[in-house]
Amino acid sequence: MAKLLSLACFRNEGWHNLSARSHYPSMPSFPKSEPGTSTVEEPSKVTALFSVHGMTCSACAGSVEKSIKRLHGIHEAVVDVLHNRARVIFHPSFVNEEAICEAIEDAGFDAALLTDVTNENTIQVCRIQIKGMTCTSCSTAVESALKALSGVVGAQVALATEEAQVHYNPNIITHSQILEAVDEAGFEATLISSSEDLSKIDLHVEGDLTNNDMIKLVEDSLRSLPGVLELHTNLEFNKISLSYKADITGPRDFINVIVETSNGNLKAKIFPSEGGRRDAHRKKEIKSYYKSFLWSLVFTVPVFLTSMVFMYIPGIKNLLDSKIVKMLTIGEVIRWVLATPVQFIFGWRFYTGAYKSLRRGSANMDVLIALGTNAAYFYSVYSVLRAATSKVFEGTDFFETSAMLISFILLGKYLEVLAKGKTSNAIAKLMNLTPDTAILLSLDGEGNVVGEEEIDSRLVQKNDVIKIIPGAKVASDGLVVWGQSHVNESMITGEARPVSKRKDDTVIGGTLNENGVLHVKATKVGSESALSQIVRLVESAQMAKAPVQKFADRISKYFVPLVILISFSTWLAWFLAGKYNAYPKSWIPSSMDSFELALQFGISVMVIACPCALGLATPTAVMVGTGVGASQGVLIKGGQALESAHKVNCIVFDKTGTLTIGKPVIVNTKLLTKMVLREFYEIVAAAEVNSEHPLAKAVVEYAKKFKDEENPSWPEARDFISITGHGVKATVRNKEIMVGNKGLMVDHNIAIPAIAEDLLAEAENMAQTGILVSINGEVAGVLAISDPLKPGAQEVISILKSMKIRSIMVTGDNWGTANSIAREVGIEDVIAEAKPDQKADKVKNLQASGYTVAMVGDGINDSPALVAADVGMAIGAGTDIAIEAADIVLMKSNLEDVITAIDLSRKTLFRIRLNYVWALGYNLLGIPIAAGVLFPSTGFRLPPWIAGAAMAASSVSVVCCSLLLKYYKRPKKLNSLDIGAILIETSSDPLIIHDD
């Protein structure tokens, strides 16, 4: 998933906008605001296409991509080495096309802008299910066909999931044209989803649809509903598709309109979910292979028996050797009749696959199977026909070779599809978390419950109030409006401990209510829900190719042609050797001649080679690895992040909200002037209440203790200014108030008394943040604010040291507090008073020094550094799962998940390498053996049907090797971490010092 640059207008690193509760990470997409403003706006993103010349391989493309991403303001960069172009999405307020061209040229390549800059909003994404792909060459061919389309700016095809994700400009091309292009490439394409589906629903209408007037009336009634954007009716499938604004209307309204308009003659329900359709397709494919294999077996077993078993039973052998016409025997006729349906009915899928592959100018596994089985079958036909026309020719047929080859390959494909289905179990489990039904509450004007109704959970609309009983799953994301309970969120976040929920707390759809009844107001439904976004994130991760996959892609282009060449060379070598008596006649089995022996060697070479295993090595491991990560609360955005994380040898930590809990509280107050504490906090809170900074919120929260309940409002603050990196300034009760750090006072020429300096130093030594308050140009008080370390922070840093990973802390806080926190947690390298862009510069300097750098932050002020790092890890401390800046999201906000992410990455890469050992080693060993290198010395040769079985087994072994990742356990060291409670001691009696 693409990275998104975002900066926030906060005074220093320690003042992030973090919530007190544990929920999803949020990466607001907005740039740094100018001083004096308290709000920010999201910047526009634009897309540009560049021609890049000089690239020769994927390594060149990687260099170009990295050079572009190093620039400040890059959202996404995708380099296509095949078409010599790069698509870049960027923020024009930070970087322009000229700078991007310069970065590409600095990497050693020629660059030019191809297209005018367009709004990113015009780019849409569609996901397509593709049937008929058998190996990497198929997926590469589809990807090339898609990328060649005008209007397509990016395409990724995943062999393991049999899906494609296409980024396209709808003003140039439609998703229907994209589907046609896939069909023309020789594959069957079905649209799964598109960007337009974010507020779209398909309804299945039941009843009499022959009444055109009624259908027209229903359509008009639906179109007249507020919020309905588009409507399409497909009477062939009894389907009505609607696009709508979820804030205004929803599926329940549509169903009610259909029923009421038709006077009950028509009823409607929601079509099966995407997960159900995908599952149905997978089951259909499994059933198809299973059925084909069984029927093939029915015909193949008699062929095998007549050729391999019955020939050694005297009575039956004589019967089978009986002549029908000249030298044609009964056994040959039986084998011919039985092998023919196996070859042309059950093996027809291999013919169609080979034809489509050759038609597009490539060769895949189907080509090898078709060539191998045809060679065996048609030579056998030739032998039979010659025997029927000759009085002396005693031919040998290979009908059992072709029949058994097809049967074993069908068995292998059945097992492979079965195993591949299990690699995506993580997504299936996530999609099944949503309950089937929900209890909808009816409220009167005063908010009192007047009724309840059980409905399909997919009919829940925004602002509905639903009832969650103990033991039930939460039907949608929402806000608790009544009740108190504990909710188990482990299925979403991986957090084992139930989370307390009360009024105004957020709940996540799919989580389990353990005790107590909750009334929840739905805030996000359908595709907007956190669960749906997690599913999309994992699906997107499984679609993305890991860099190591390029290795298999390069091999696949030449693999099949090379195997065919080796196969033909093997046959020719053995044939010539036999013809010119280069080996003893005793080597030739009694049932065949030298030509037939050579033919068997050639066929064995052709069918033992397996490009499928190479193509499945990486994607299946990535699928399982990302799924396991999601189940443990670690969302990994694709193969790139998974592969990069295992190389990390330096981690840069943010402080507030990352190493600390991110909930600062005032622990001490020192007054330096004669004032009543209540009056002091009233004017300070009046100035700070306009700020979104966590430290400001801590001040306001503490000031509430002195507030009169009868007068809950704060005094008016005029001329409010937020000064980035320093503090705030305002006029309250005709007094000029400034609240912030030492730099704020120095910049405004306010003298800092020695006692205030001492108090600041004391706070910093205790790992607290000291805040100065000035009134009318004089320092009136010092506030000490503490943000305690997260539980387990020290142990995590210690474990990272044992893993030989360097830890660095970069913070916007002052040096004293930063050093104190660093000493406490065990970090030796500290950079303090760093602004967001300086954090990114530090990351780049470390990379220039040869480190592979991971940045761990809360994703707000840390966004530039998250983008610059080789691996950005976002601590889950926000309110929205739709984060873009990071490569990995740690949903539980626990630091130990940093270690889990790195360890999982290493385990997954180990599996990928092991898969390549299986795939490559198998082919490197199997092909020579099939070619007969052992035959002269040992007499061992590999019959074609055994070679075919071995080929099928290689794909299954690779998938099963990946599936072993499902049993991943996080490092045992993490299980011993003592995650205790956090105790914050505050001073109830502030020290008041009168500076006379």
PDB file of C-alpha atoms in Angstrom, residues 582-817:
ATOM      1  CA  ALA A 582      26.698 -45.825 -28.546  1.00  0.00           C
ATOM      2  CA  TYR A 583      25.310 -47.954 -25.722  1.00  0.00           C
ATOM      3  CA  PRO A 584      24.744 -51.723 -25.346  1.00  0.00           C
ATOM      4  CA  LYS A 585      21.502 -53.201 -26.681  1.00  0.00           C
ATOM      5  CA  SER A 586      20.960 -54.739 -23.239  1.00  0.00           C
ATOM      6  CA  TRP A 587      20.084 -51.285 -21.926  1.00  0.00           C
ATOM      7  CA  ILE A 588      16.917 -51.275 -24.003  1.00  0.00           C
ATOM      8  CA  PRO A 589      13.934 -52.882 -22.184  1.00  0.00           C
ATOM      9  CA  SER A 590      12.437 -55.865 -23.976  1.00  0.00           C
ATOM     10  CA  SER A 591       9.094 -54.099 -24.464  1.00  0.00           C
ATOM     11  CA  MET A 592      10.504 -51.214 -26.545  1.00  0.00           C
ATOM     12  CA  ASP A 593      13.140 -50.169 -29.046  1.00  0.00           C
ATOM     13  CA  SER A 594      15.797 -47.416 -28.928  1.00  0.00           C
ATOM     14  CA  PHE A 595      13.405 -44.772 -30.360  1.00  0.00           C
ATOM     15  CA  GLU A 596      10.780 -45.509 -27.722  1.00  0.00           C
ATOM     16  CA  LEU A 597      13.383 -45.447 -24.937  1.00  0.00           C
ATOM     17  CA  ALA A 598      14.568 -42.042 -26.144  1.00  0.00           C
ATOM     18  CA  LEU A 599      10.947 -40.857 -26.360  1.00  0.00           C
ATOM     19  CA  GLN A 600      10.296 -41.850 -22.744  1.00  0.00           C
ATOM     20  CA  PHE A 601      13.353 -39.935 -21.560  1.00  0.00           C
ATOM     21  CA  GLY A 602      12.225 -36.852 -23.503  1.00  0.00           C
ATOM     22  CA  ILE A 603       8.674 -37.019 -22.157  1.00  0.00           C
ATOM     23  CA  SER A 604       9.927 -37.483 -18.582  1.00  0.00           C
ATOM     24  CA  VAL A 605      12.063 -34.336 -18.843  1.00  0.00           C
ATOM     25  CA  MET A 606       9.154 -32.382 -20.225  1.00  0.00           C
ATOM     26  CA  VAL A 607       6.647 -33.332 -17.543  1.00  0.00           C
ATOM     27  CA  ILE A 608       8.907 -33.317 -14.488  1.00  0.00           C
ATOM     28  CA  ALA A 609       9.782 -29.618 -14.862  1.00  0.00           C
ATOM     29  CA  CYS A 610       7.426 -27.503 -12.779  1.00  0.00           C
ATOM     30  CA  PRO A 611       7.160 -23.714 -13.244  1.00  0.00           C
ATOM     31  CA  CYS A 612       4.182 -23.669 -10.848  1.00  0.00           C
ATOM     32  CA  ALA A 613       6.327 -24.349  -7.799  1.00  0.00           C
ATOM     33  CA  LEU A 614       8.534 -21.345  -8.614  1.00  0.00           C
ATOM     34  CA  GLY A 615       5.524 -19.096  -9.102  1.00  0.00           C
ATOM     35  CA  LEU A 616       3.917 -20.143  -5.814  1.00  0.00           C
ATOM     36  CA  ALA A 617       7.077 -19.941  -3.680  1.00  0.00           C
ATOM     37  CA  THR A 618       6.788 -16.276  -2.721  1.00  0.00           C
ATOM     38  CA  PRO A 619       3.062 -15.347  -2.894  1.00  0.00           C
ATOM     39  CA  THR A 620       1.857 -18.262  -0.774  1.00  0.00           C
ATOM     40  CA  ALA A 621       4.389 -17.471   1.970  1.00  0.00           C
ATOM     41  CA  VAL A 622       3.474 -13.767   1.846  1.00  0.00           C
ATOM     42  CA  MET A 623      -0.237 -14.638   2.037  1.00  0.00           C
ATOM     43  CA  VAL A 624       0.202 -16.820   5.099  1.00  0.00           C
ATOM     44  CA  GLY A 625       2.707 -14.436   6.724  1.00  0.00           C
ATOM     45  CA  THR A 626       0.503 -11.351   6.362  1.00  0.00           C
ATOM     46  CA  GLY A 627      -2.518 -13.349   7.548  1.00  0.00           C
ATOM     47  CA  VAL A 628      -0.666 -14.567  10.637  1.00  0.00           C
ATOM     48  CA  GLY A 629       0.507 -11.018  11.301  1.00  0.00           C
ATOM     49  CA  ALA A 630      -3.059  -9.706  11.120  1.00  0.00           C
ATOM     50  CA  SER A 631      -4.201 -12.328  13.633  1.00  0.00           C
ATOM     51  CA  GLN A 632      -1.457 -11.147  16.023  1.00  0.00           C
ATOM     52  CA  GLY A 633      -2.327  -7.466  15.677  1.00  0.00           C
ATOM     53  CA  VAL A 634       0.508  -6.698  13.238  1.00  0.00           C
ATOM     54  CA  LEU A 635      -0.769  -5.443   9.880  1.00  0.00           C
ATOM     55  CA  ILE A 636       1.925  -5.794   7.226  1.00  0.00           C
ATOM     56  CA  LYS A 637       1.233  -3.950   4.003  1.00  0.00           C
ATOM     57  CA  GLY A 638       2.583  -6.385   1.468  1.00  0.00           C
ATOM     58  CA  GLY A 639       5.638  -8.301   0.425  1.00  0.00           C
ATOM     59  CA  GLN A 640       7.880  -5.221   0.171  1.00  0.00           C
ATOM     60  CA  ALA A 641       7.436  -4.387   3.858  1.00  0.00           C
ATOM     61  CA  LEU A 642       7.691  -8.042   4.837  1.00  0.00           C
ATOM     62  CA  GLU A 643      10.971  -8.472   2.992  1.00  0.00           C
ATOM     63  CA  SER A 644      12.482  -5.161   4.141  1.00  0.00           C
ATOM     64  CA  ALA A 645      11.696  -5.772   7.821  1.00  0.00           C
ATOM     65  CA  HIS A 646      13.971  -8.811   8.061  1.00  0.00           C
ATOM     66  CA  LYS A 647      16.981  -6.652   7.102  1.00  0.00           C
ATOM     67  CA  VAL A 648      16.374  -3.986   9.759  1.00  0.00           C
ATOM     68  CA  ASN A 649      19.461  -3.338  11.909  1.00  0.00           C
ATOM     69  CA  CYS A 650      18.564   0.117  13.239  1.00  0.00           C
ATOM     70  CA  ILE A 651      15.281   1.320  14.737  1.00  0.00           C
ATOM     71  CA  VAL A 652      14.422   4.975  15.299  1.00  0.00           C
ATOM     72  CA  PHE A 653      11.820   5.449  18.040  1.00  0.00           C
ATOM     73  CA  ASP A 654       9.565   8.419  18.546  1.00  0.00           C
ATOM     74  CA  LYS A 655       9.089   9.272  22.242  1.00  0.00           C
ATOM     75  CA  THR A 656       5.584  10.467  23.050  1.00  0.00           C
ATOM     76  CA  GLY A 657       2.966   7.833  22.364  1.00  0.00           C
ATOM     77  CA  THR A 658       5.606   5.339  21.279  1.00  0.00           C
ATOM     78  CA  LEU A 659       8.048   4.796  24.119  1.00  0.00           C
ATOM     79  CA  THR A 660       5.644   6.546  26.494  1.00  0.00           C
ATOM     80  CA  ILE A 661       1.923   5.916  26.881  1.00  0.00           C
ATOM     81  CA  GLY A 662       1.003   9.200  25.202  1.00  0.00           C
ATOM     82  CA  LYS A 663      -1.291  10.431  27.989  1.00  0.00           C
ATOM     83  CA  PRO A 664       0.542  13.278  29.740  1.00  0.00           C
ATOM     84  CA  VAL A 665      -0.681  14.481  33.130  1.00  0.00           C
ATOM     85  CA  ILE A 666       0.363  17.372  35.347  1.00  0.00           C
ATOM     86  CA  VAL A 667       2.305  16.038  38.321  1.00  0.00           C
ATOM     87  CA  ASN A 668       3.468  19.309  39.881  1.00  0.00           C
ATOM     88  CA  THR A 669       2.747  23.052  39.808  1.00  0.00           C
ATOM     89  CA  LYS A 670       5.141  25.822  40.921  1.00  0.00           C
ATOM     90  CA  LEU A 671       3.779  29.379  41.153  1.00  0.00           C
ATOM     91  CA  LEU A 672       6.250  32.262  41.028  1.00  0.00           C
ATOM     92  CA  THR A 673       3.734  35.042  41.662  1.00  0.00           C
ATOM     93  CA  LYS A 674       0.985  35.928  44.134  1.00  0.00           C
ATOM     94  CA  MET A 675      -2.079  34.325  42.586  1.00  0.00           C
ATOM     95  CA  VAL A 676      -4.866  32.040  43.643  1.00  0.00           C
ATOM     96  CA  LEU A 677      -4.257  28.622  42.075  1.00  0.00           C
ATOM     97  CA  ARG A 678      -7.802  28.527  40.711  1.00  0.00           C
ATOM     98  CA  GLU A 679      -7.378  31.874  38.968  1.00  0.00           C
ATOM     99  CA  PHE A 680      -3.991  30.799  37.594  1.00  0.00           C
ATOM    100  CA  TYR A 681      -5.370  27.612  36.051  1.00  0.00           C
ATOM    101  CA  GLU A 682      -8.455  29.392  34.714  1.00  0.00           C
ATOM    102  CA  ILE A 683      -6.442  31.749  32.549  1.00  0.00           C
ATOM    103  CA  VAL A 684      -3.927  29.060  31.554  1.00  0.00           C
ATOM    104  CA  ALA A 685      -6.722  26.636  30.556  1.00  0.00           C
ATOM    105  CA  ALA A 686      -8.526  29.439  28.691  1.00  0.00           C
ATOM    106  CA  ALA A 687      -5.412  29.850  26.535  1.00  0.00           C
ATOM    107  CA  GLU A 688      -4.800  26.115  26.087  1.00  0.00           C
ATOM    108  CA  VAL A 689      -8.370  24.991  25.444  1.00  0.00           C
ATOM    109  CA  ASN A 690      -8.080  26.061  21.789  1.00  0.00           C
ATOM    110  CA  SER A 691      -5.102  23.765  21.209  1.00  0.00           C
ATOM    111  CA  GLU A 692      -5.339  20.144  20.151  1.00  0.00           C
ATOM    112  CA  HIS A 693      -1.943  19.323  21.641  1.00  0.00           C
ATOM    113  CA  PRO A 694      -1.865  16.452  24.198  1.00  0.00           C
ATOM    114  CA  LEU A 695       0.068  18.607  26.671  1.00  0.00           C
ATOM    115  CA  ALA A 696      -2.523  21.339  26.283  1.00  0.00           C
ATOM    116  CA  LYS A 697      -5.255  18.802  26.904  1.00  0.00           C
ATOM    117  CA  ALA A 698      -3.430  17.656  30.027  1.00  0.00           C
ATOM    118  CA  VAL A 699      -3.419  21.232  31.328  1.00  0.00           C
ATOM    119  CA  VAL A 700      -7.120  21.724  30.589  1.00  0.00           C
ATOM    120  CA  GLU A 701      -8.021  18.386  32.165  1.00  0.00           C
ATOM    121  CA  TYR A 702      -6.097  19.239  35.344  1.00  0.00           C
ATOM    122  CA  ALA A 703      -7.667  22.714  35.473  1.00  0.00           C
ATOM    123  CA  LYS A 704     -11.145  21.178  35.588  1.00  0.00           C
ATOM    124  CA  LYS A 705     -10.434  20.175  39.201  1.00  0.00           C
ATOM    125  CA  PHE A 706     -10.603  23.846  40.184  1.00  0.00           C
ATOM    126  CA  LYS A 707     -13.602  24.667  38.019  1.00  0.00           C
ATOM    127  CA  ASP A 708     -16.945  25.755  39.473  1.00  0.00           C
ATOM    128  CA  GLU A 709     -19.599  23.293  38.276  1.00  0.00           C
ATOM    129  CA  GLU A 710     -22.142  26.091  38.071  1.00  0.00           C
ATOM    130  CA  ASN A 711     -19.947  27.948  35.584  1.00  0.00           C
ATOM    131  CA  PRO A 712     -18.284  25.269  33.411  1.00  0.00           C
ATOM    132  CA  SER A 713     -17.048  27.588  30.632  1.00  0.00           C
ATOM    133  CA  TRP A 714     -13.579  29.117  30.469  1.00  0.00           C
ATOM    134  CA  PRO A 715     -12.874  32.834  30.123  1.00  0.00           C
ATOM    135  CA  GLU A 716     -12.709  34.148  26.567  1.00  0.00           C
ATOM    136  CA  ALA A 717      -9.302  33.940  24.891  1.00  0.00           C
ATOM    137  CA  ARG A 718      -8.679  36.576  22.228  1.00  0.00           C
ATOM    138  CA  ASP A 719      -5.897  36.768  19.628  1.00  0.00           C
ATOM    139  CA  PHE A 720      -5.076  33.070  20.027  1.00  0.00           C
ATOM    140  CA  ILE A 721      -1.920  31.960  18.207  1.00  0.00           C
ATOM    141  CA  SER A 722      -0.426  28.449  18.074  1.00  0.00           C
ATOM    142  CA  ILE A 723       3.333  28.677  17.598  1.00  0.00           C
ATOM    143  CA  THR A 724       4.595  25.417  16.099  1.00  0.00           C
ATOM    144  CA  GLY A 725       7.240  23.743  18.217  1.00  0.00           C
ATOM    145  CA  HIS A 726       6.948  26.247  21.078  1.00  0.00           C
ATOM    146  CA  GLY A 727       3.488  26.814  22.575  1.00  0.00           C
ATOM    147  CA  VAL A 728       0.492  29.164  22.502  1.00  0.00           C
ATOM    148  CA  LYS A 729      -0.160  32.824  22.973  1.00  0.00           C
ATOM    149  CA  ALA A 730      -3.479  34.543  23.804  1.00  0.00           C
ATOM    150  CA  THR A 731      -5.092  37.412  25.650  1.00  0.00           C
ATOM    151  CA  VAL A 732      -7.274  36.385  28.604  1.00  0.00           C
ATOM    152  CA  ARG A 733      -8.972  38.920  30.894  1.00  0.00           C
ATOM    153  CA  ASN A 734      -6.833  41.655  29.314  1.00  0.00           C
ATOM    154  CA  LYS A 735      -3.673  39.780  30.278  1.00  0.00           C
ATOM    155  CA  GLU A 736      -1.163  38.545  27.724  1.00  0.00           C
ATOM    156  CA  ILE A 737      -0.704  34.840  28.416  1.00  0.00           C
ATOM    157  CA  MET A 738       2.000  32.612  26.949  1.00  0.00           C
ATOM    158  CA  VAL A 739       2.257  28.898  27.693  1.00  0.00           C
ATOM    159  CA  GLY A 740       5.086  26.832  26.259  1.00  0.00           C
ATOM    160  CA  ASN A 741       8.756  25.895  26.409  1.00  0.00           C
ATOM    161  CA  LYS A 742      11.870  27.949  27.125  1.00  0.00           C
ATOM    162  CA  GLY A 743      12.273  28.766  23.447  1.00  0.00           C
ATOM    163  CA  LEU A 744       8.900  30.548  23.427  1.00  0.00           C
ATOM    164  CA  MET A 745       9.990  32.813  26.267  1.00  0.00           C
ATOM    165  CA  VAL A 746      13.398  33.533  24.749  1.00  0.00           C
ATOM    166  CA  ASP A 747      11.867  34.411  21.369  1.00  0.00           C
ATOM    167  CA  HIS A 748       9.621  36.964  23.126  1.00  0.00           C
ATOM    168  CA  ASN A 749      12.435  38.391  25.252  1.00  0.00           C
ATOM    169  CA  ILE A 750      10.917  37.216  28.521  1.00  0.00           C
ATOM    170  CA  ALA A 751      13.472  36.811  31.280  1.00  0.00           C
ATOM    171  CA  ILE A 752      13.509  33.392  32.910  1.00  0.00           C
ATOM    172  CA  PRO A 753      14.276  33.592  36.640  1.00  0.00           C
ATOM    173  CA  ALA A 754      17.001  31.342  38.056  1.00  0.00           C
ATOM    174  CA  ILE A 755      14.455  29.493  40.189  1.00  0.00           C
ATOM    175  CA  ALA A 756      12.414  28.708  37.053  1.00  0.00           C
ATOM    176  CA  GLU A 757      15.585  27.415  35.384  1.00  0.00           C
ATOM    177  CA  ASP A 758      16.200  25.179  38.400  1.00  0.00           C
ATOM    178  CA  LEU A 759      12.637  23.902  38.352  1.00  0.00           C
ATOM    179  CA  LEU A 760      12.897  23.093  34.618  1.00  0.00           C
ATOM    180  CA  ALA A 761      16.174  21.250  35.168  1.00  0.00           C
ATOM    181  CA  GLU A 762      14.642  19.317  38.074  1.00  0.00           C
ATOM    182  CA  ALA A 763      11.662  18.300  35.944  1.00  0.00           C
ATOM    183  CA  GLU A 764      13.903  17.232  33.079  1.00  0.00           C
ATOM    184  CA  ASN A 765      16.046  15.108  35.394  1.00  0.00           C
ATOM    185  CA  MET A 766      12.893  13.308  36.492  1.00  0.00           C
ATOM    186  CA  ALA A 767      11.934  12.634  32.846  1.00  0.00           C
ATOM    187  CA  GLN A 768       9.184  15.230  33.018  1.00  0.00           C
ATOM    188  CA  THR A 769       8.363  18.031  30.602  1.00  0.00           C
ATOM    189  CA  GLY A 770       8.616  21.504  32.061  1.00  0.00           C
ATOM    190  CA  ILE A 771       6.155  24.127  30.791  1.00  0.00           C
ATOM    191  CA  LEU A 772       6.565  27.846  31.496  1.00  0.00           C
ATOM    192  CA  VAL A 773       3.618  30.216  31.937  1.00  0.00           C
ATOM    193  CA  SER A 774       4.103  33.958  31.508  1.00  0.00           C
ATOM    194  CA  ILE A 775       1.582  36.657  32.350  1.00  0.00           C
ATOM    195  CA  ASN A 776       2.123  40.127  30.927  1.00  0.00           C
ATOM    196  CA  GLY A 777       5.744  39.395  30.070  1.00  0.00           C
ATOM    197  CA  GLU A 778       6.777  37.792  33.375  1.00  0.00           C
ATOM    198  CA  VAL A 779       7.168  34.088  34.195  1.00  0.00           C
ATOM    199  CA  ALA A 780       4.345  33.291  36.611  1.00  0.00           C
ATOM    200  CA  GLY A 781       4.617  29.534  36.979  1.00  0.00           C
ATOM    201  CA  VAL A 782       6.200  26.246  35.977  1.00  0.00           C
ATOM    202  CA  LEU A 783       4.177  23.129  35.247  1.00  0.00           C
ATOM    203  CA  ALA A 784       5.744  19.651  35.393  1.00  0.00           C
ATOM    204  CA  ILE A 785       4.048  17.169  33.072  1.00  0.00           C
ATOM    205  CA  SER A 786       4.799  13.465  33.093  1.00  0.00           C
ATOM    206  CA  ASP A 787       4.220  10.907  30.375  1.00  0.00           C
ATOM    207  CA  PRO A 788       5.294   7.541  31.818  1.00  0.00           C
ATOM    208  CA  LEU A 789       7.081   4.835  29.852  1.00  0.00           C
ATOM    209  CA  LYS A 790       5.019   2.119  28.260  1.00  0.00           C
ATOM    210  CA  PRO A 791       5.112  -1.194  30.099  1.00  0.00           C
ATOM    211  CA  GLY A 792       7.846  -3.413  28.728  1.00  0.00           C
ATOM    212  CA  ALA A 793       9.710  -0.589  26.945  1.00  0.00           C
ATOM    213  CA  GLN A 794      12.990  -1.319  28.743  1.00  0.00           C
ATOM    214  CA  GLU A 795      12.755  -5.043  28.052  1.00  0.00           C
ATOM    215  CA  VAL A 796      11.982  -4.468  24.356  1.00  0.00           C
ATOM    216  CA  ILE A 797      15.059  -2.253  23.906  1.00  0.00           C
ATOM    217  CA  SER A 798      17.142  -4.877  25.719  1.00  0.00           C
ATOM    218  CA  ILE A 799      15.860  -7.662  23.436  1.00  0.00           C
ATOM    219  CA  LEU A 800      16.599  -5.532  20.365  1.00  0.00           C
ATOM    220  CA  LYS A 801      20.179  -5.120  21.581  1.00  0.00           C
ATOM    221  CA  SER A 802      20.482  -8.894  21.885  1.00  0.00           C
ATOM    222  CA  MET A 803      19.251  -9.118  18.268  1.00  0.00           C
ATOM    223  CA  LYS A 804      22.095  -6.727  17.285  1.00  0.00           C
ATOM    224  CA  ILE A 805      19.623  -4.007  16.334  1.00  0.00           C
ATOM    225  CA  ARG A 806      20.637  -0.451  17.185  1.00  0.00           C
ATOM    226  CA  SER A 807      17.990   1.714  18.898  1.00  0.00           C
ATOM    227  CA  ILE A 808      17.811   5.508  18.570  1.00  0.00           C
ATOM    228  CA  MET A 809      15.299   7.941  20.063  1.00  0.00           C
ATOM    229  CA  VAL A 810      14.316  11.040  18.104  1.00  0.00           C
ATOM    230  CA  THR A 811      11.993  13.512  19.798  1.00  0.00           C
ATOM    231  CA  GLY A 812      10.861  17.113  19.613  1.00  0.00           C
ATOM    232  CA  ASP A 813      11.051  17.378  23.400  1.00  0.00           C
ATOM    233  CA  ASN A 814      13.888  19.159  25.228  1.00  0.00           C
ATOM    234  CA  TRP A 815      17.284  17.532  25.734  1.00  0.00           C
ATOM    235  CA  GLY A 816      16.922  17.099  29.465  1.00  0.00           C
ATOM    236  CA  THR A 817      13.645  15.166  29.293  1.00  0.00           C
TER     237      THR A 817
END
